[in-house]
Short mmCIF file of C-alpha atoms in Angstrom, two decimals:
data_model
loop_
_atom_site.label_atom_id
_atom_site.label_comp_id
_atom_site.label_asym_id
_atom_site.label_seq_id
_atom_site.Cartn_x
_atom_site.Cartn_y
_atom_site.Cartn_z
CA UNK A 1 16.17 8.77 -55.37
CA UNK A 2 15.54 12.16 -55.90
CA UNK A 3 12.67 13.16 -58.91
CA UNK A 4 11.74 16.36 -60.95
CA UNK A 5 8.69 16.30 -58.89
CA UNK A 6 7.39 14.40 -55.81
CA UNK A 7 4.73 11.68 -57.75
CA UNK A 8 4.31 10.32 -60.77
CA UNK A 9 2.23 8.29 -61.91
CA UNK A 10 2.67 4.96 -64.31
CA UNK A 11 0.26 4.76 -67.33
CA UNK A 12 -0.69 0.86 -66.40
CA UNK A 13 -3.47 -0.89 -64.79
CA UNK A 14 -3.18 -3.71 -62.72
CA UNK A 15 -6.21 -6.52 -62.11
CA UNK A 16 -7.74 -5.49 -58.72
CA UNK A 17 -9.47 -8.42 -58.06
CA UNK A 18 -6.35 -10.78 -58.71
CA UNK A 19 -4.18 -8.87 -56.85
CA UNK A 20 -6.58 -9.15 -53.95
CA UNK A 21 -7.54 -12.90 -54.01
CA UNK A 22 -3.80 -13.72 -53.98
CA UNK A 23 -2.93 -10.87 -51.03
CA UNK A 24 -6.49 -12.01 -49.06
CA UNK A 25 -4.94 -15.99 -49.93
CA UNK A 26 -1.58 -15.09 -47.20
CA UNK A 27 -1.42 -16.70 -44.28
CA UNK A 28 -1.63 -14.50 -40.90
CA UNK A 29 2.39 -15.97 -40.45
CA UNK A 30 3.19 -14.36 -43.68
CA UNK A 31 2.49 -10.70 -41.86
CA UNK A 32 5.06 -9.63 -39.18
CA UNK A 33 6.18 -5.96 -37.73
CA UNK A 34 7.11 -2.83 -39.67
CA UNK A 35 10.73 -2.56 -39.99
CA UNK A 36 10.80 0.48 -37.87
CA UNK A 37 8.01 -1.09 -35.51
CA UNK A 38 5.42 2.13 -36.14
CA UNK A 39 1.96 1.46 -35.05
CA UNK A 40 -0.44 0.14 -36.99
CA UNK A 41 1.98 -1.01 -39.59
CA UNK A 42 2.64 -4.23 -40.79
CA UNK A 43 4.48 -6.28 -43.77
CA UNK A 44 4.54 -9.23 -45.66
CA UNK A 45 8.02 -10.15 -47.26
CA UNK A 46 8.24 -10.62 -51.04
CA UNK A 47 11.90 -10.63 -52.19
CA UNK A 48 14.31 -10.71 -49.36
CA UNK A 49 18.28 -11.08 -48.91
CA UNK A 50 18.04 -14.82 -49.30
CA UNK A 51 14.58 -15.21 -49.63
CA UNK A 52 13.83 -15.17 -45.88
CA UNK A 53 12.46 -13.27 -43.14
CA UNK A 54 15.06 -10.45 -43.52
CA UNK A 55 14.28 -6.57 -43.72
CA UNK A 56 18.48 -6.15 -44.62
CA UNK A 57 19.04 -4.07 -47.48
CA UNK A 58 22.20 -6.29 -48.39
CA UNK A 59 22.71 -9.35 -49.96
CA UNK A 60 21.40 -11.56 -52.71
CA UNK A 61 17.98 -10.89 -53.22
CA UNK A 62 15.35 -13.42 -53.82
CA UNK A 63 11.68 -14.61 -53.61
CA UNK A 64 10.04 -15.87 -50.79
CA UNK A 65 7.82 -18.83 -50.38
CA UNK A 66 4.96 -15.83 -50.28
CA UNK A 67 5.83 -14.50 -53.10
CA UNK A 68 6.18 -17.90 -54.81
CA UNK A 69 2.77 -18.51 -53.51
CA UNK A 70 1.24 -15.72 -55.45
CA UNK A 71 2.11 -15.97 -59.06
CA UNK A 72 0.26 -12.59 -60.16
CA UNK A 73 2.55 -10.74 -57.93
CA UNK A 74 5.43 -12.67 -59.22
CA UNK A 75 4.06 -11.92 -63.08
CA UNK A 76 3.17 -8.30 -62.14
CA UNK A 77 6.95 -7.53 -61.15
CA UNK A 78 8.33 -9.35 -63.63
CA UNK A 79 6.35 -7.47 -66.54
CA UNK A 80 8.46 -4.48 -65.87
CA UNK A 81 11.61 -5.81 -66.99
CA UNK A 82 13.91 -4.38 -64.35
CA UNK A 83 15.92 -5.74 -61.72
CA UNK A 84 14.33 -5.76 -58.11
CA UNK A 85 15.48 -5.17 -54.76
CA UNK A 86 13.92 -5.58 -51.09
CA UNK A 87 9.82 -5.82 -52.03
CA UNK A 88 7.29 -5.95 -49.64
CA UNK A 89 3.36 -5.73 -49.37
CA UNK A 90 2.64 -3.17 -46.89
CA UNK A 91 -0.08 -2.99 -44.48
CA UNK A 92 -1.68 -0.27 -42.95
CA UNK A 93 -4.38 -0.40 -40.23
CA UNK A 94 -7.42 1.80 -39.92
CA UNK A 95 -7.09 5.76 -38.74
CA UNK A 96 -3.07 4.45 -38.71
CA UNK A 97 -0.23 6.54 -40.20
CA UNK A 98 3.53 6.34 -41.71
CA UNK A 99 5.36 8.94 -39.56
CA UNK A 100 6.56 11.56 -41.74
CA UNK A 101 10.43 10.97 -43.06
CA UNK A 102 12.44 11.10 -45.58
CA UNK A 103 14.57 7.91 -46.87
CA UNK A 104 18.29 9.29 -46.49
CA UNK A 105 20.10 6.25 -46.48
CA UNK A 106 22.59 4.82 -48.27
CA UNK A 107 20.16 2.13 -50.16
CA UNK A 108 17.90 5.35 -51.51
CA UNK A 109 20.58 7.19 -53.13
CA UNK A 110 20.53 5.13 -56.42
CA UNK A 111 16.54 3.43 -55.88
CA UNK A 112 13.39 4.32 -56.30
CA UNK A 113 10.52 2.86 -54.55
CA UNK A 114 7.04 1.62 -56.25
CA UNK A 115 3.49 1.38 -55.35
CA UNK A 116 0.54 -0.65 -56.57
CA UNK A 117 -1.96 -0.65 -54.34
CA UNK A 118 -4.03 -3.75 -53.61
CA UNK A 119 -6.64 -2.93 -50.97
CA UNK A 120 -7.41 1.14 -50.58
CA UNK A 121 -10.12 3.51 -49.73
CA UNK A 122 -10.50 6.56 -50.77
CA UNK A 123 -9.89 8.15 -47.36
CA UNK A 124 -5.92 7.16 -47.79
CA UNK A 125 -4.31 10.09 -48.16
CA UNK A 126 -0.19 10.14 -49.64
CA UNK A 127 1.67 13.09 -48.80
CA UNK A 128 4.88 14.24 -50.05
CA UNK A 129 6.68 17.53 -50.32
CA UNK A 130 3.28 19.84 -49.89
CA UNK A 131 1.63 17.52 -52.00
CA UNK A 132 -1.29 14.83 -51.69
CA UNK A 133 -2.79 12.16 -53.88
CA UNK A 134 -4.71 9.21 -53.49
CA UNK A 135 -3.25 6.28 -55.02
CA UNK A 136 -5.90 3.65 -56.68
CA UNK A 137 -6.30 0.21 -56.22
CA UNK A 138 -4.19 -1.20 -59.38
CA UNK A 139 -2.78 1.76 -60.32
CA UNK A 140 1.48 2.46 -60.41
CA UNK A 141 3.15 5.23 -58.90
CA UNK A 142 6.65 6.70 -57.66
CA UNK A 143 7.37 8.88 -55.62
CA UNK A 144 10.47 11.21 -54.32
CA UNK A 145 11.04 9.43 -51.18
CA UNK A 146 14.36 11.95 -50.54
CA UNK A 147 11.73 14.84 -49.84
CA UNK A 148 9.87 14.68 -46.53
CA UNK A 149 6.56 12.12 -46.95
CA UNK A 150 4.25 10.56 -44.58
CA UNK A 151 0.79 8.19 -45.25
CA UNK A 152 -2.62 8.52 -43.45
CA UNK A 153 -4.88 5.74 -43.33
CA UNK A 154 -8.47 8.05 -42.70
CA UNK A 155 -10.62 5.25 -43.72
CA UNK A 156 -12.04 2.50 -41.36
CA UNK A 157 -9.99 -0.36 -43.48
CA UNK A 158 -6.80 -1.96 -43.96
CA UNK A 159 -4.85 -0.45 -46.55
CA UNK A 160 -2.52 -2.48 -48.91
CA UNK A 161 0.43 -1.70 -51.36
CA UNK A 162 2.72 -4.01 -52.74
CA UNK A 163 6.05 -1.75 -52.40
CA UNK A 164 8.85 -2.71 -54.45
CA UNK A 165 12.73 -1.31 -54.99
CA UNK A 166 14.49 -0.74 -57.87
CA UNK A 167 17.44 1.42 -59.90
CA UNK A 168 15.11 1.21 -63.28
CA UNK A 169 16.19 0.43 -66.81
CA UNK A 170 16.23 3.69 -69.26
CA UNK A 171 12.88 1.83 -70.16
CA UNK A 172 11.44 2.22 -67.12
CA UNK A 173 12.39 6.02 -66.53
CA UNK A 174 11.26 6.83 -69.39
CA UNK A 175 7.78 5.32 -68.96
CA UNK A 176 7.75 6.13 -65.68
CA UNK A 177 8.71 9.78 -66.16
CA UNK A 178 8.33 10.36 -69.76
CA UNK A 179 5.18 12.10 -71.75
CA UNK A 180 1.34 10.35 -70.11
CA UNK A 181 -1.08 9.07 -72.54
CA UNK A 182 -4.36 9.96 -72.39
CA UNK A 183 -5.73 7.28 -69.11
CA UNK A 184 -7.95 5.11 -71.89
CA UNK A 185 -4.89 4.53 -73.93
CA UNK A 186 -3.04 3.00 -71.06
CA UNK A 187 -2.73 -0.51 -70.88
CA UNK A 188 -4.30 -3.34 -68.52
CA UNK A 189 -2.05 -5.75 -67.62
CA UNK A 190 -4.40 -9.04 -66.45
CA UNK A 191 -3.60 -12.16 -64.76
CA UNK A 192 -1.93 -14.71 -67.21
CA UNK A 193 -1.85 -18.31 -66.17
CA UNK A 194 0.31 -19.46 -68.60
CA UNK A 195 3.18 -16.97 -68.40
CA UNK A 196 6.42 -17.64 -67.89
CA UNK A 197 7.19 -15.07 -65.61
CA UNK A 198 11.51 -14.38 -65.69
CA UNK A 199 11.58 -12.32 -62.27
CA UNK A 200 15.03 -10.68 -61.72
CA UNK A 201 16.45 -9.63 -58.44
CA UNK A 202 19.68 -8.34 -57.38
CA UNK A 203 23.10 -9.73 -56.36
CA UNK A 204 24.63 -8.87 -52.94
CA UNK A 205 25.92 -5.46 -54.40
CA UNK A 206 28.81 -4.82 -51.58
CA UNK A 207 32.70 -4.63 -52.05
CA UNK A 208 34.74 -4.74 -49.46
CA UNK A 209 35.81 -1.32 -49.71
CA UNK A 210 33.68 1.25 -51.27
CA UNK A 211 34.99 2.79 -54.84
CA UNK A 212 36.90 5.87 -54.69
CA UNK A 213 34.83 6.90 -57.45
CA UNK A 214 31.42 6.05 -55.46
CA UNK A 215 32.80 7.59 -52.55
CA UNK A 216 33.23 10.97 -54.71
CA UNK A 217 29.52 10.45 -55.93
CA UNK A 218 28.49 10.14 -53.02
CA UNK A 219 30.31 13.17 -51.24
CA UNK A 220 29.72 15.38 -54.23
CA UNK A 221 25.69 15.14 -53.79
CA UNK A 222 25.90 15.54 -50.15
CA UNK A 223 28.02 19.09 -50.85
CA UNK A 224 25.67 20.19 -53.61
CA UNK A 225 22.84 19.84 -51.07
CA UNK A 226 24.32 21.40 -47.88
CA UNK A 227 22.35 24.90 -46.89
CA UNK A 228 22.61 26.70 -43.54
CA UNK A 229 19.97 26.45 -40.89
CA UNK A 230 20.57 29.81 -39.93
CA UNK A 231 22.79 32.22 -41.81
CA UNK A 232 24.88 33.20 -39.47
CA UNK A 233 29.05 33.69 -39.66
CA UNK A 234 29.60 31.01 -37.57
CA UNK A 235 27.51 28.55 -39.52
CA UNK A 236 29.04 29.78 -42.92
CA UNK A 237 32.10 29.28 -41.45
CA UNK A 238 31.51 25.82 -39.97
CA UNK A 239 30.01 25.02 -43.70
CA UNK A 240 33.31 26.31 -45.31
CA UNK A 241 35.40 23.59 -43.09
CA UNK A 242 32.73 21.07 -43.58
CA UNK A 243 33.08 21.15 -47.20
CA UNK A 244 36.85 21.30 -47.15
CA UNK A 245 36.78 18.55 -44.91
CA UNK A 246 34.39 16.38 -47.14
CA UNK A 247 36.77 17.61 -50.19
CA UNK A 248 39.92 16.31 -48.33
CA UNK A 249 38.24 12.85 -47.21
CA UNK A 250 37.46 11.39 -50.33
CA UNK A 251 41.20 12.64 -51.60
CA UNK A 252 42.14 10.84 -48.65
CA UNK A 253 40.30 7.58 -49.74
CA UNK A 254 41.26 7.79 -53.15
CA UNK A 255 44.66 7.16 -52.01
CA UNK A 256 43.93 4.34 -49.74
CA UNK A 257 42.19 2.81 -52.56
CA UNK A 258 45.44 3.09 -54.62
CA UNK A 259 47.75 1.97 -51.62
CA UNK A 260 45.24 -0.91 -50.89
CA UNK A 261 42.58 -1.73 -53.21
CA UNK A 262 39.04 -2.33 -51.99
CA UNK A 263 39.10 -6.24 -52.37
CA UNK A 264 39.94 -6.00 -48.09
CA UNK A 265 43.63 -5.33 -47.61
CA UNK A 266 44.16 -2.58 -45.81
CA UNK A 267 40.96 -2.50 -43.53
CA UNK A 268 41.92 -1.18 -41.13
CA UNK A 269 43.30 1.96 -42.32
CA UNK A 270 40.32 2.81 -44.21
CA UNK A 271 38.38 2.58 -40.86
CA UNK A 272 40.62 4.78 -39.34
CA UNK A 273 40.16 7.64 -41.74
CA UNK A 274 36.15 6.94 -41.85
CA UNK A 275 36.27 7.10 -38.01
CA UNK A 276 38.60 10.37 -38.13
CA UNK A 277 35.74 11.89 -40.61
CA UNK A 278 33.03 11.20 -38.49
CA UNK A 279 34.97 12.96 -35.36
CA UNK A 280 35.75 15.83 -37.15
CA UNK A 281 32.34 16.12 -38.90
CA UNK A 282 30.75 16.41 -35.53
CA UNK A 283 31.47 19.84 -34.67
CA UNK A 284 31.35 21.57 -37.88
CA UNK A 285 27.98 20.16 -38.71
CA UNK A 286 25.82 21.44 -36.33
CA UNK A 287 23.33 23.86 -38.11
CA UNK A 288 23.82 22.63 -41.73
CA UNK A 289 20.91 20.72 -43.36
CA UNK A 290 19.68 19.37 -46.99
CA UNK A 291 17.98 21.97 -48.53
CA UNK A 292 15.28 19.96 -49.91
CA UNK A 293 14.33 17.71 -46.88
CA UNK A 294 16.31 19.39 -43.71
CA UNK A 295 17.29 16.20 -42.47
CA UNK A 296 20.50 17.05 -40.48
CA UNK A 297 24.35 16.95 -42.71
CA UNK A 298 25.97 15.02 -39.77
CA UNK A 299 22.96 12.50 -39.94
CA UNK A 300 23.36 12.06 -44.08
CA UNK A 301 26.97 11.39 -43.88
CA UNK A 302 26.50 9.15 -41.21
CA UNK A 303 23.58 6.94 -42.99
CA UNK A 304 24.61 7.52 -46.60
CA UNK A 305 28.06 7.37 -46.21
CA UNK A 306 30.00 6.31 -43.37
CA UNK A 307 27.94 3.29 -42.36
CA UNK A 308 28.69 1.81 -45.84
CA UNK A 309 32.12 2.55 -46.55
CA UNK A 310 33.82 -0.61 -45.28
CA UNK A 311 31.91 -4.53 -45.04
CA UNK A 312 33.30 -6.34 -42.04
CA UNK A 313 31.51 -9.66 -43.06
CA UNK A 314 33.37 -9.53 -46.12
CA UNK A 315 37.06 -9.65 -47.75
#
């Protein structure tokens, strides 16, 4: 999701040392690869499309038995009164790094991502956009994850954050984003044993067909973000036809959603026209890029769009 800036921080505190006991408590089992397999990188699942070992990004989410294992965690997430997606604890080795990236893809478009960290040095260095922080042990931030960002680990520990997904609440924007107290005004949220803590996650969010109407949100951000890599005619002219080709795809859709509807009839003709897209996309979008992160336009509509427009396990 993109922000006014590329961190903020929460005004909350989170108990260190609880947070550690119950992250030192996992079992070696409970850690397994990065998602993208970097080096040095490693994860422990917390909510998860069905609660198991599952990076996916669809489904019903729910705890896992390590999550249900550490009920500060569990409290901690629940406290902020939003629903959750795919949440993780994140590991880090020494002198390791997060590539530099941005998040383009379809899941980012509407989610944010947050960090508490658990186990940090000072050495561990956040970059995003041009800019740098160090993120304290029990402190909250977010970050722009749509600009380019990357993580080094400079110290000679393992660093930890517990990373967690969500779309927010108003309530959470605005605490999130909205006017910071003064840091000894903010409040400490300790370990309670006797809470009752009402964790929410998210349903499996797909339809069978995408929405016209999300397919026009969707198209309309990638247009409004579409700058030349070189401006040259032949790029603004390849730009022109790209956006008159995005313009006439989701007209395109909008009709097959009328013909067909998007519980599943009709499948097959909305993978024709998404496969038709992507063919004619190909040519015009070489040398167009996002203006704030240069991925590649082609790349974008690929991973924010195209891969999500139709659910073949469903309907």
């Amino acid at each position: 999701m993109r922000l006014s800036r590329p961190f903020f921080q929460l005004p909350v505190l989170f108990d260190v040392e609880r947070l550690q006991t119950e992250v030192a408590a996992l079992p070696v089992e409970a850690w397994g690869p990065h998602p993208d397999r970097a080096p040095g990188n490693s994860a422990s699942r917390l909510i998860s499309a069905g609660g198991g070992e599952t990076d996916a990004v669809h489904g019903q989410m729910l705890p896992t038995r390590w999550l249900n294992e550490a009920p500060y965690l569990r409290q901690v997430l629940a406290g902020f009164g939003v629903v959750w997606s795919r949440s993780r604890l994140m590991r880090l080795a020494p002198g390791a790094v997060v590539p530099e990236h941005a998040d383009i893809n379809y899941h980012w478009h509407t989610r944010v991502r947050l960090h508490i960290p658990v186990f940090t040095r000072p050495e561990v260095r956040f970059h995003c956009d041009g800019e740098v922080v160090h993120m304290g042990a029990g402190e909250a931030w977010i970050f722009d994850n749509w600009r380019r960002h990357h993580v080094e680990n400079g110290s000679e520990a393992e660093r930890v954050h517990l990373v967690a997904d969500t779309t927010g609440t108003a309530a959470f924007w605005q605490f999130a984003c909205g006017p910071t107290p003064p840091r000894e005004q903010w409040r400490t949220v300790g370990w309670e044993p006797s809470a009752r803590s009402q964790l929410l996650t998210e349903h499996d969010q797909r339809s069978s067909v995408m929405p016209a109407a999300e397919v026009q949100l969707l198209i309309d951000d990638l247009r409004a973000e579409i700058t030349l890599a070189a401006d040259t005619p032949e790029v603004r002219s390849r730009a022109a036809r790209f956006d008159l080709m995005l313009q006439g795809f989701v007209q395109d859709w909008r009709q097959l959603c009328g013909l067909h509807g998007i519980a599943g009839e009709g499948k097959a003709d909305f993978q024709r026209l998404a496969g038709a897209v992507h063919q004619a996309a190909r040519p015009l979008a070489e040398g167009l890029v996002m203006r704030t992160n240069r991925a590649g336009a082609l790349l974008v509509l690929e991973k924010r769009v195209l891969q999500h427009l139709v659910a073949d396990d469903l309907g």
